[in-house]
Amino acid sequence: MTNAIKEIFGETSAHSRMDYVALSRSGIPMTTFQKILEFTSLQQKEMAALLPISERQIARYDDNHTLKKEVSSHLIQLTELFDRGYEVFGEEKFQIWIRTKNRTLGNVTPLTLLDTSIGIQIVTDLIGRIEHGVYS
């Protein structure tokens, strides 16, 4: 786990991917959700479009609220994807890339695919292909 991931989820929560299972099940607190927003540089509206929860519902939660398992799991996957993207592209270039139409993805922006775990995996795989020079 990278230092950024450990800072977001806490040293004790991010030793391995198995720790993410426990973290998903127990739920991510809204304070961590705010850290994820900062890390990804996504607006709350953009994030709500990617999650199985409405923007209005997110706005109503206080800092002590714990998000449900499905939302927590999706947030962890998104955080890992952004961490990987920052590692491969650099933060600024990744922020541009994620919002730019991509021919390999059928001329849609990678960001629009991140509302499902399958879409997250497709974008993660593409980042890996780019990193290894087999982008097509």
Short mmCIF file of C-alpha atoms in Angstrom, two decimals:
data_model
loop_
_atom_site.label_atom_id
_atom_site.label_comp_id
_atom_site.label_asym_id
_atom_site.label_seq_id
_atom_site.Cartn_x
_atom_site.Cartn_y
_atom_site.Cartn_z
CA MET A 1 0.00 0.00 0.00
CA THR A 2 1.29 3.43 -0.86
CA ASN A 3 1.73 6.19 1.68
CA ALA A 4 -1.20 8.10 0.15
CA ILE A 5 -3.50 5.10 0.66
CA LYS A 6 -2.29 4.68 4.24
CA GLU A 7 -2.91 8.36 4.94
CA ILE A 8 -6.47 8.13 3.64
CA PHE A 9 -7.51 4.89 5.30
CA GLY A 10 -5.15 4.92 8.26
CA GLU A 11 -2.02 2.92 8.97
CA THR A 12 -3.91 0.11 10.68
CA SER A 13 -6.56 -0.22 7.95
CA ALA A 14 -4.33 -0.47 4.89
CA HIS A 15 -1.71 -3.19 5.25
CA SER A 16 -3.12 -5.50 2.60
CA ARG A 17 -6.04 -5.90 0.25
CA MET A 18 -7.59 -8.27 2.79
CA ASP A 19 -7.76 -5.32 5.17
CA TYR A 20 -9.93 -3.60 2.57
CA VAL A 21 -12.50 -6.38 2.88
CA ALA A 22 -12.82 -5.68 6.61
CA LEU A 23 -12.84 -1.93 5.99
CA SER A 24 -15.61 -2.30 3.39
CA ARG A 25 -17.67 -4.43 5.73
CA SER A 26 -17.31 -2.05 8.65
CA GLY A 27 -17.91 0.97 6.41
CA ILE A 28 -15.92 4.08 5.62
CA PRO A 29 -16.71 7.12 7.77
CA MET A 30 -17.61 10.41 6.11
CA THR A 31 -14.33 11.93 7.30
CA THR A 32 -12.52 9.38 5.13
CA PHE A 33 -14.92 10.10 2.27
CA GLN A 34 -13.79 13.75 2.44
CA LYS A 35 -10.14 12.64 2.27
CA ILE A 36 -10.95 10.55 -0.81
CA LEU A 37 -12.60 13.55 -2.48
CA GLU A 38 -9.47 15.61 -1.83
CA PHE A 39 -7.17 12.84 -3.05
CA THR A 40 -9.07 12.21 -6.28
CA SER A 41 -9.83 15.90 -6.89
CA LEU A 42 -13.36 14.87 -7.82
CA GLN A 43 -16.24 17.16 -6.98
CA GLN A 44 -18.95 15.74 -4.73
CA LYS A 45 -21.33 15.75 -7.72
CA GLU A 46 -18.85 13.75 -9.84
CA MET A 47 -18.30 11.27 -7.03
CA ALA A 48 -22.03 10.84 -6.44
CA ALA A 49 -22.44 9.96 -10.12
CA LEU A 50 -19.98 7.09 -9.60
CA LEU A 51 -21.49 5.73 -6.39
CA PRO A 52 -24.73 3.92 -5.60
CA ILE A 53 -25.83 6.92 -3.54
CA SER A 54 -27.24 10.34 -4.42
CA GLU A 55 -25.44 13.65 -4.02
CA ARG A 56 -28.27 14.86 -1.83
CA GLN A 57 -27.92 11.86 0.47
CA ILE A 58 -24.16 12.43 0.76
CA ALA A 59 -24.73 16.07 1.67
CA ARG A 60 -27.08 15.07 4.50
CA TYR A 61 -24.58 12.80 6.25
CA ASP A 62 -22.59 14.22 9.16
CA ASP A 63 -18.92 13.43 9.80
CA ASN A 64 -19.82 10.56 12.15
CA HIS A 65 -21.91 8.70 9.56
CA THR A 66 -20.52 5.39 8.28
CA LEU A 67 -21.16 4.52 4.65
CA LYS A 68 -22.65 1.16 3.64
CA LYS A 69 -20.54 -1.77 2.49
CA GLU A 70 -21.27 -1.33 -1.24
CA VAL A 71 -20.39 2.38 -1.19
CA SER A 72 -17.28 1.77 0.93
CA SER A 73 -16.03 -0.98 -1.36
CA HIS A 74 -16.51 1.20 -4.43
CA LEU A 75 -14.67 4.10 -2.78
CA ILE A 76 -11.72 1.84 -1.98
CA GLN A 77 -11.56 0.68 -5.60
CA LEU A 78 -11.72 4.25 -6.87
CA THR A 79 -8.96 5.34 -4.50
CA GLU A 80 -6.71 2.50 -5.63
CA LEU A 81 -7.36 3.38 -9.28
CA PHE A 82 -6.48 7.04 -8.76
CA ASP A 83 -3.39 6.08 -6.78
CA ARG A 84 -2.27 3.85 -9.66
CA GLY A 85 -3.05 6.55 -12.23
CA TYR A 86 -1.03 9.11 -10.31
CA GLU A 87 1.87 6.66 -10.14
CA VAL A 88 1.85 6.00 -13.90
CA PHE A 89 0.93 9.44 -15.31
CA GLY A 90 1.61 11.88 -12.51
CA GLU A 91 -1.28 13.60 -10.78
CA GLU A 92 -1.84 16.47 -13.19
CA LYS A 93 -1.62 14.37 -16.37
CA PHE A 94 -3.87 11.68 -14.90
CA GLN A 95 -6.51 14.27 -14.03
CA ILE A 96 -6.52 15.30 -17.69
CA TRP A 97 -6.40 11.71 -19.02
CA ILE A 98 -9.31 10.48 -16.89
CA ARG A 99 -11.53 13.24 -18.33
CA THR A 100 -10.46 12.89 -21.97
CA LYS A 101 -12.27 10.70 -24.51
CA ASN A 102 -10.31 7.56 -25.20
CA ARG A 103 -10.49 5.68 -28.49
CA THR A 104 -9.64 2.35 -26.83
CA LEU A 105 -12.64 2.75 -24.54
CA GLY A 106 -15.07 3.40 -27.39
CA ASN A 107 -14.52 7.16 -27.41
CA VAL A 108 -15.81 7.73 -23.88
CA THR A 109 -13.92 9.27 -20.98
CA PRO A 110 -12.45 6.80 -18.49
CA LEU A 111 -14.26 8.69 -15.70
CA THR A 112 -17.66 7.69 -17.09
CA LEU A 113 -16.81 3.99 -16.66
CA LEU A 114 -15.98 4.24 -12.97
CA ASP A 115 -19.55 3.75 -11.75
CA THR A 116 -19.13 -0.05 -11.82
CA SER A 117 -16.42 -2.36 -10.54
CA ILE A 118 -16.10 -3.80 -14.06
CA GLY A 119 -15.50 -0.29 -15.44
CA ILE A 120 -12.89 0.34 -12.75
CA GLN A 121 -11.13 -2.88 -13.76
CA ILE A 122 -11.22 -1.94 -17.46
CA VAL A 123 -9.63 1.45 -16.72
CA THR A 124 -7.08 -0.13 -14.36
CA ASP A 125 -6.14 -2.65 -17.06
CA LEU A 126 -5.76 0.15 -19.61
CA ILE A 127 -3.46 2.07 -17.25
CA GLY A 128 -1.36 -1.08 -16.91
CA ARG A 129 -1.19 -1.49 -20.68
CA ILE A 130 -0.11 2.13 -21.07
CA GLU A 131 2.55 1.66 -18.40
CA HIS A 132 3.98 -1.36 -20.24
CA GLY A 133 3.73 0.16 -23.71
CA VAL A 134 1.02 -2.16 -25.06
CA TYR A 135 -1.61 0.55 -25.38
CA SER A 136 -3.94 -0.04 -28.33
#
